Coordinates of C-alpha atoms and ligand atoms in Angstrom, one line a residue:
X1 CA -37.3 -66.0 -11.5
X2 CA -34.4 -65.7 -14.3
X3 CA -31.3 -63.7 -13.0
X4 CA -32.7 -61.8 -16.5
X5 CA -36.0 -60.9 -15.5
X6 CA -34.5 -60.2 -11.9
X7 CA -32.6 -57.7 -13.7
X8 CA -35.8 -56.4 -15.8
X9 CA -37.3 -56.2 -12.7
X10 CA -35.0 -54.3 -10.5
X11 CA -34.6 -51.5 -13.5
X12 CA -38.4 -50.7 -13.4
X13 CA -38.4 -50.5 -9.6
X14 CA -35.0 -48.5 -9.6
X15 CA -35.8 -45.6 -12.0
X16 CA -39.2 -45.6 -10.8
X17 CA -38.4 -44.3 -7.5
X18 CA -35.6 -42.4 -9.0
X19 CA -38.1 -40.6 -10.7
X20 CA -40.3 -39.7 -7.5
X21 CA -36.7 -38.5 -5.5
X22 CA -37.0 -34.6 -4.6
X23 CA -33.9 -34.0 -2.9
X24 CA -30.1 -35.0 -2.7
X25 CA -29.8 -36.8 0.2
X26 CA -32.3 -39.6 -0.8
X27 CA -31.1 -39.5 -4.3
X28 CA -27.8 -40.3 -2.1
X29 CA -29.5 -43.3 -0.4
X30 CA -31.1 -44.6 -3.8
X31 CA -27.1 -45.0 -4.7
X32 CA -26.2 -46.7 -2.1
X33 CA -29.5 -49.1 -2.7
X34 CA -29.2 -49.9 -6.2
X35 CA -25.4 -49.5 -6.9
X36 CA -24.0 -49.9 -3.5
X37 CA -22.0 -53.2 -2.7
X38 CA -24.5 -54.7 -0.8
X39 CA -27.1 -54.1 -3.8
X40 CA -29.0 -56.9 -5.8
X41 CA -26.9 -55.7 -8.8
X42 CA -23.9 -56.1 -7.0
X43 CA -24.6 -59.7 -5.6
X44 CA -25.9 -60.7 -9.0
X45 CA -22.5 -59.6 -10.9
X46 CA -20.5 -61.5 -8.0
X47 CA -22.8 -64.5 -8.8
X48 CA -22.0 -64.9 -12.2
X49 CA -18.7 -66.7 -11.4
X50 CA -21.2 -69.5 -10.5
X51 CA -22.9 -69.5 -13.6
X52 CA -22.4 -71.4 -17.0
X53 CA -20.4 -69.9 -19.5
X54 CA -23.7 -69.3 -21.8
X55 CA -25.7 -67.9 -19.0
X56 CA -22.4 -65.9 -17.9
X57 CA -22.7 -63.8 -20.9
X58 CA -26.0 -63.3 -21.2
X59 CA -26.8 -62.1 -17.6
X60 CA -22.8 -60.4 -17.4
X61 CA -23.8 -58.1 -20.6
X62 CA -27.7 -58.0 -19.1
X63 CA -26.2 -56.8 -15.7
X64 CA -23.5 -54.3 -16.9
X65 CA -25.5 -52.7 -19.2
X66 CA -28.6 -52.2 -15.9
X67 CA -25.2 -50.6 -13.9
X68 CA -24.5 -48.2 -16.7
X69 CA -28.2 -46.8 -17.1
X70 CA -28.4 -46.7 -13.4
X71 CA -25.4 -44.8 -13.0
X72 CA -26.4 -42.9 -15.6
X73 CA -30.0 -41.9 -14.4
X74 CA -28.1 -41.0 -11.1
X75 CA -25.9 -38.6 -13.0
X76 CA -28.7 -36.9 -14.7
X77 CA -31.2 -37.1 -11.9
X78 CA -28.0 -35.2 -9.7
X79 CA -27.3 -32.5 -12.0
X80 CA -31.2 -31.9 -12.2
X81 CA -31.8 -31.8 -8.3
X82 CA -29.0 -29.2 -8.9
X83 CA -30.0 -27.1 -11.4
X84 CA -33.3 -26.8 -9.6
X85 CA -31.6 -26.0 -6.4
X86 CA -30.1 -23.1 -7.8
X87 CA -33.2 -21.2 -9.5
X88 CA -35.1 -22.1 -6.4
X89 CA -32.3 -19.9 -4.1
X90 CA -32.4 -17.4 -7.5
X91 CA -35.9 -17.0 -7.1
X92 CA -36.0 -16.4 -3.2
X93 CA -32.7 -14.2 -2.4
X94 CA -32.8 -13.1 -5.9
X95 CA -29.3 -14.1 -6.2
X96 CA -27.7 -16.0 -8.5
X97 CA -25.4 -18.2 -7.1
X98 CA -24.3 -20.1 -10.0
X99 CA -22.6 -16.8 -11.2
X100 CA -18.9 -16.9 -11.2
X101 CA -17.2 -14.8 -8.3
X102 CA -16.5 -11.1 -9.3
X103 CA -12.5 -10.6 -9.2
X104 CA -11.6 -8.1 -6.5
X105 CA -8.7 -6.5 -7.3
X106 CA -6.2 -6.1 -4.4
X107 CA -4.7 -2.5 -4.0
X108 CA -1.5 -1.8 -2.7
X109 CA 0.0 1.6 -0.9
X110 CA 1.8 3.9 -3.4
X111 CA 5.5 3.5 -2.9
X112 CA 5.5 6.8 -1.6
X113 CA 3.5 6.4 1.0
X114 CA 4.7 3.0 2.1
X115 CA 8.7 5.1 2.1
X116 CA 7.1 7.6 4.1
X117 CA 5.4 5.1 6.8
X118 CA 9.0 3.7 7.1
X119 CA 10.7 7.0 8.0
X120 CA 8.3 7.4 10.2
X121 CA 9.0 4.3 11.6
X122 CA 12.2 5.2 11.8
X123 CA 12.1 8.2 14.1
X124 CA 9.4 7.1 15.8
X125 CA 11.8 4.4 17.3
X126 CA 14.4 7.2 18.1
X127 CA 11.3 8.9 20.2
X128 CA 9.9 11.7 17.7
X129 CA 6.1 11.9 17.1
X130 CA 4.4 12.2 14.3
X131 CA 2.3 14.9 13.1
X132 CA 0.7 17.0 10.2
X133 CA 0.0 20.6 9.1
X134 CA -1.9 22.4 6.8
X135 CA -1.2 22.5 2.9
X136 CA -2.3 26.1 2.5
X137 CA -0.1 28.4 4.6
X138 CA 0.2 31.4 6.0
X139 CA 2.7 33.7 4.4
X140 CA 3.8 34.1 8.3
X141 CA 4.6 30.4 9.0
X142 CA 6.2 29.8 5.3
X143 CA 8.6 32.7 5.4
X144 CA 8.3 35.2 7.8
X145 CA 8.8 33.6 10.9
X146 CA 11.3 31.4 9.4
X147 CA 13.5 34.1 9.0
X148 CA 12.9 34.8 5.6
X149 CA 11.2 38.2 5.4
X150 CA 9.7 39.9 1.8
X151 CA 12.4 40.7 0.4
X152 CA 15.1 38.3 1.3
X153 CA 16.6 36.2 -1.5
X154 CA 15.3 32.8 0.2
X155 CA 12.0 33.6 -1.5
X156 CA 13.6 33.1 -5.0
X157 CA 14.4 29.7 -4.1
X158 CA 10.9 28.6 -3.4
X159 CA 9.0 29.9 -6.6
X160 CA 5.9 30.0 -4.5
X161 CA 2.2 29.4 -5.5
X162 CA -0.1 32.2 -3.8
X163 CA -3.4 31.4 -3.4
X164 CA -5.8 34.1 -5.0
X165 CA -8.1 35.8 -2.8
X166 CA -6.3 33.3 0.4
X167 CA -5.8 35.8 3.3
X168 CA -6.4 35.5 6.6
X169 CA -9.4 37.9 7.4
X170 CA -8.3 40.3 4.3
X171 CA -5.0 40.5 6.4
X172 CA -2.2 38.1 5.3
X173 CA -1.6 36.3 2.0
X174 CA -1.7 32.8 1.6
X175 CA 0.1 30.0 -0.3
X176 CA 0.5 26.6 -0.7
X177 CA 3.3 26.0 1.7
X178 CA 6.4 25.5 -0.6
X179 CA 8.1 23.9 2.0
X180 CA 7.1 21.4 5.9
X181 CA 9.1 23.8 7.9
X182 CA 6.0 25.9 8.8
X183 CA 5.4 23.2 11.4
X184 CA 8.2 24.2 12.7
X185 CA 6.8 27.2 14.3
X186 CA 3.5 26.0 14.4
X187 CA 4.4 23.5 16.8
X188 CA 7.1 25.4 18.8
X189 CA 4.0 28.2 19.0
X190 CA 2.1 25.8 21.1
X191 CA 4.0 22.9 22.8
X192 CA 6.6 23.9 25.0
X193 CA 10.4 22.3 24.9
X194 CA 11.7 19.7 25.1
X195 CA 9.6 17.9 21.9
X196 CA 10.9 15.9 19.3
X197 CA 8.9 15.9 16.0
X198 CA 8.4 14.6 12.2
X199 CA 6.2 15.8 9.6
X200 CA 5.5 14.3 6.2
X201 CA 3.4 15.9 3.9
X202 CA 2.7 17.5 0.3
X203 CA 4.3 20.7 -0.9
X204 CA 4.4 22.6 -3.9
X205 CA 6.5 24.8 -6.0
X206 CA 5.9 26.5 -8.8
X207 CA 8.6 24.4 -11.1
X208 CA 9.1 23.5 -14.6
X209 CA 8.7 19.4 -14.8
X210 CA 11.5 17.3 -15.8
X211 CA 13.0 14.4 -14.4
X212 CA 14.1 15.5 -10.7
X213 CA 11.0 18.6 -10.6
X214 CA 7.5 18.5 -10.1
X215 CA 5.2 21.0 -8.7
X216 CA 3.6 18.9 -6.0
X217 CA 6.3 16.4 -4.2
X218 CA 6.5 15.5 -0.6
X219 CA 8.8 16.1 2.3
X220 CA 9.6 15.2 6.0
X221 CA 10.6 17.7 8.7
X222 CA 12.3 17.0 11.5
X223 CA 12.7 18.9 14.7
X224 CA 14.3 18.6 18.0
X225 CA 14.0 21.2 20.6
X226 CA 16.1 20.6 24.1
X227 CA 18.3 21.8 26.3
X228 CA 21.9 20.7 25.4
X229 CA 20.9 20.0 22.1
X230 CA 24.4 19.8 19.8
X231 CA 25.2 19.6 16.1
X232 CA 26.2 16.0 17.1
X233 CA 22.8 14.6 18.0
X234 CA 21.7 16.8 14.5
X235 CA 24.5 14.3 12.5
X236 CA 24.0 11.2 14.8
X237 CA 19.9 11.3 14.4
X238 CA 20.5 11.8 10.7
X239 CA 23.3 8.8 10.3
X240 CA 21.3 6.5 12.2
X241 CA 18.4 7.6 10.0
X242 CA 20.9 6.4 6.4
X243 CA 22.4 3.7 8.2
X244 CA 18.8 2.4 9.0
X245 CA 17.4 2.8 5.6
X246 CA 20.1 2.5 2.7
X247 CA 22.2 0.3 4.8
X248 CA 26.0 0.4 6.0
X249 CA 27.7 -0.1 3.0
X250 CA 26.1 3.3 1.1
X251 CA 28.3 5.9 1.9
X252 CA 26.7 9.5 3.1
X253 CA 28.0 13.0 3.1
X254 CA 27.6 16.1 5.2
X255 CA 28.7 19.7 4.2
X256 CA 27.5 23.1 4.6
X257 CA 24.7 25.0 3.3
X258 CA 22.7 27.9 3.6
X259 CA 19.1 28.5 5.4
X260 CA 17.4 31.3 6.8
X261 CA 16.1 29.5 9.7
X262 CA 19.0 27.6 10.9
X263 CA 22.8 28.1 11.9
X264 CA 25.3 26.4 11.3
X265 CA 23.2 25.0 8.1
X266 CA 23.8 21.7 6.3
X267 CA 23.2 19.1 3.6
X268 CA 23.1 15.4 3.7
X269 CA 24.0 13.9 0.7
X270 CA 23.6 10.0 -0.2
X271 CA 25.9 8.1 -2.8
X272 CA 23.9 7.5 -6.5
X273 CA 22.1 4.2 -6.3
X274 CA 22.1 4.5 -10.3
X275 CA 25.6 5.2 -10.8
X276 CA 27.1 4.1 -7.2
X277 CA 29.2 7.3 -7.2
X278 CA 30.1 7.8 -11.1
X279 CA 27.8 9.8 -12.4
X280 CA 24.4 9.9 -14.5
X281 CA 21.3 11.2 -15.6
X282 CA 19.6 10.7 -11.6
X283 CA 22.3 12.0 -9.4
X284 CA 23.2 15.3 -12.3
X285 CA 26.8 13.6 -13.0
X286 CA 28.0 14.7 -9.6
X287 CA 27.3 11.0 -8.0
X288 CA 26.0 12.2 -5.0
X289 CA 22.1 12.9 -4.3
X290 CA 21.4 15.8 -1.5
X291 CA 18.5 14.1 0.4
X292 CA 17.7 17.1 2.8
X293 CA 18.5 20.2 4.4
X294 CA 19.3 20.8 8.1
X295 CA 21.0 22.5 10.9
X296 CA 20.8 24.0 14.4
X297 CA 17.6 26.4 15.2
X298 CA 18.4 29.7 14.5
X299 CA 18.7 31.5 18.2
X300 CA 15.8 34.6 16.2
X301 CA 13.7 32.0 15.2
X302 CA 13.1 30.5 19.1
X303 CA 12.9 34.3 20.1
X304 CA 9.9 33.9 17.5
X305 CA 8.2 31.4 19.3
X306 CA 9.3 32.7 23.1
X307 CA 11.9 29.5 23.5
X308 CA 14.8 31.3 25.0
X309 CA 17.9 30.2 23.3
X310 CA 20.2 31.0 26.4
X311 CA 18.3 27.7 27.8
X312 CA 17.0 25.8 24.6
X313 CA 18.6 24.3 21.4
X314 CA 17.6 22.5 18.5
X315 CA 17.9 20.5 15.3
X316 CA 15.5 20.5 11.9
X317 CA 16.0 18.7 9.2
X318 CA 13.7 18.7 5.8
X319 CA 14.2 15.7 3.2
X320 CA 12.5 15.4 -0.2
X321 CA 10.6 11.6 0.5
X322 CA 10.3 10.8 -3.4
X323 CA 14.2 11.0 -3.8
X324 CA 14.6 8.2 -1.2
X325 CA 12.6 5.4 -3.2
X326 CA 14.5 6.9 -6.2
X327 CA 17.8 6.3 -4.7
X328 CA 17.0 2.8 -2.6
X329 CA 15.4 1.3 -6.1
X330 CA 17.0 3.0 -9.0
X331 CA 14.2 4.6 -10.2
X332 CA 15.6 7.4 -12.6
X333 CA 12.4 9.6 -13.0
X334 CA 10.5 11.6 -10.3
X335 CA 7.0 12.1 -12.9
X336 CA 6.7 7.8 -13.0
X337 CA 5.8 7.9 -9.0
X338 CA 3.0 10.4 -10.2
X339 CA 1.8 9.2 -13.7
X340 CA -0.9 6.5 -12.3
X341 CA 1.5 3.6 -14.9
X342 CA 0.3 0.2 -13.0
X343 CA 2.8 -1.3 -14.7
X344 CA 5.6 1.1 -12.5
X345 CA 3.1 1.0 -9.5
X346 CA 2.6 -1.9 -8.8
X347 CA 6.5 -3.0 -8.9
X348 CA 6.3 -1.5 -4.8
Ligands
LIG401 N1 12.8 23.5 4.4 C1 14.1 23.3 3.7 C2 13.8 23.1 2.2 O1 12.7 22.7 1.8 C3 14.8 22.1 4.2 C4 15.3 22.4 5.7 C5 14.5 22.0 6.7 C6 16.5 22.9 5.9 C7 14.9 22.1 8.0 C8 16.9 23.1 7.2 C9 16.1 22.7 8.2 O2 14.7 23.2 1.4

């Protein structure tokens, strides 16, 4: 037989069983048996060096041309067994798995809550705990136990938002608390000295918006009940805290100030990140940013709670958390952190 008709030959018996192949891994096989290098085709394309130059081109072209069609039928037959693959797992699991993947988006924590899992961090390494308190407060835990009764000026400070109808029993009004220090006493009420405590969460003041002001922001109390408990673990707690999370090099200022609840009072102040110090729009010109109030327990307000201060003192401290972020990345507008902007969001 010609090396031609060999060829003829081997094309009808190749696509013929190609034709009868159901499934990948034999159409596999079929490769490796008709275009593999131990193949006829193969051993009749090494051949030709033997050949005359006539018969050379004749059965070179012939054989080349029988490659091609195989490898293309192999192509084709592939991408068929394929296809049918596919609708035959549509049709079952009524799925379609051809179907490009649906992008999942990957969400992130708000910058303000990953600031606040970081104080926390913070003071949880210095041994305070954690915990939370109700949004809508009593009247009695937001003022009056805190040493700011109906009528005292403190009120005015803390434009407050009542909560219509929000009494306890028809007895005492309710607000949203404008401030975290309610846990102050609600925690002193019921775990007894000494304790060590933070508490972040939402508050809300009845406040015209601009660029340091909105009505709902977020704080963090601190508190510290012990015996022997001094002014200077108050500063050193609180300069560990900076030190910890602006850094060394941003300097920090402490002066007094004025709170119902606490004597002596103070205010911790942290140098503009904007400015550094010179003034601008952030810090109000003055350079400085006051970051949160503080002081020693009032003595009346552990009397509240049946802590005796001839035995007991303590610290509290209440910081703004949406300052913080402002101030560590220069952000110069409180409402961005609050206007669902990606673009802003998505820079934490
Ligand atoms: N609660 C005070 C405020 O919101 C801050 C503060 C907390 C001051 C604890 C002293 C002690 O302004």
């Amino acid at each position: 037989m010609s090396a031609i008709q060999q060829l003829e030959e081997l094309k009808t018996t190749a696509l013929a069983e190609l034709d009868e192949i159901a499934d990948l891994r034999r159409l596999a096989s079929w490769r490796v048996r008709y275009l593999g290098k131990k193949s006829r085709l193969t051993g009749i394309l090494r051949g030709l060096a033997g050949l005359s130059l006539e018969e050379k081109k004749a059965v070179g072209a012939a054989a080349n041309k029988l490659k091609l069609t195989l490898e293309e039928g192999f192509e084709q037959w592939q991408q068929a067994l394929r296809d049918k693959r596919v609708l035959a797992s549509t049709e079952k699991e009524g799925i379609d798995i051809s179907l490009p993947g649906r992008f999942q988006p990957a969400g992130r924590l708000h910058p303000v809550t990953q600031v606040t899992a970081e104080i926390n961090d913070i003071f949880i390494s210095m041994g305070f705990e954690v915990v939370e308190g109700p949004e809508v407060e009593l009247d009695y835990y937001n003022f009056e136990a805190l040493n700011i009764p109906r009528e005292h000026p403190a009120r005015d400070t803390m434009a407050t938002l009542w909560v219509d109808h929000g009494t306890d029993g028809g007895q005492q009004p309710m607000l949203l608390r404008t401030h975290t220090s309610p846990m102050q006493i609600r925690v002193m009420e019921k775990v007894p000295p000494p304790l060590r405590i933070v508490v972040p969460g939402k508050v809300y003041r009845y406040e015209a918006t601009d660029a340091t002001h909105i009505p709902m922001f977020y704080q963090i109390e601190g508190l510290a009940v012990d015996k022997g408990i001094t002014m200077a673990d108050l500063k050193g707690t609180l300069y560990e805290f900076a030190r910890r999370f602006f850094g060394e090099d941003r300097r920090v200022r402490f002066r007094c100030d004025y709170f119902p609840f606490v004597e002596p009072g103070a205010e911790m102040a942290i140098e503009c990140a904007v400015c550094r110090g010179s003034g601008c729009r952030l810090c109000g010109s003055s350079g400085w940013i006051e970051i949160l109030g503080a002081g020693m327990v009032h003595p009346w307000v552990l009397e509240r709670v049946n802590i005796d201060p001839e035995i007991y003192s303590g610290f509290a401290f209440g910081m703004g958390i949406e300052r913080i972020p402002m101030l560590r990345y220069g952000v110069d507008d409180i409402r961005l952190f609050y206007g669902s902007d990606l673009r802003f969001l998505r820079q934490f």
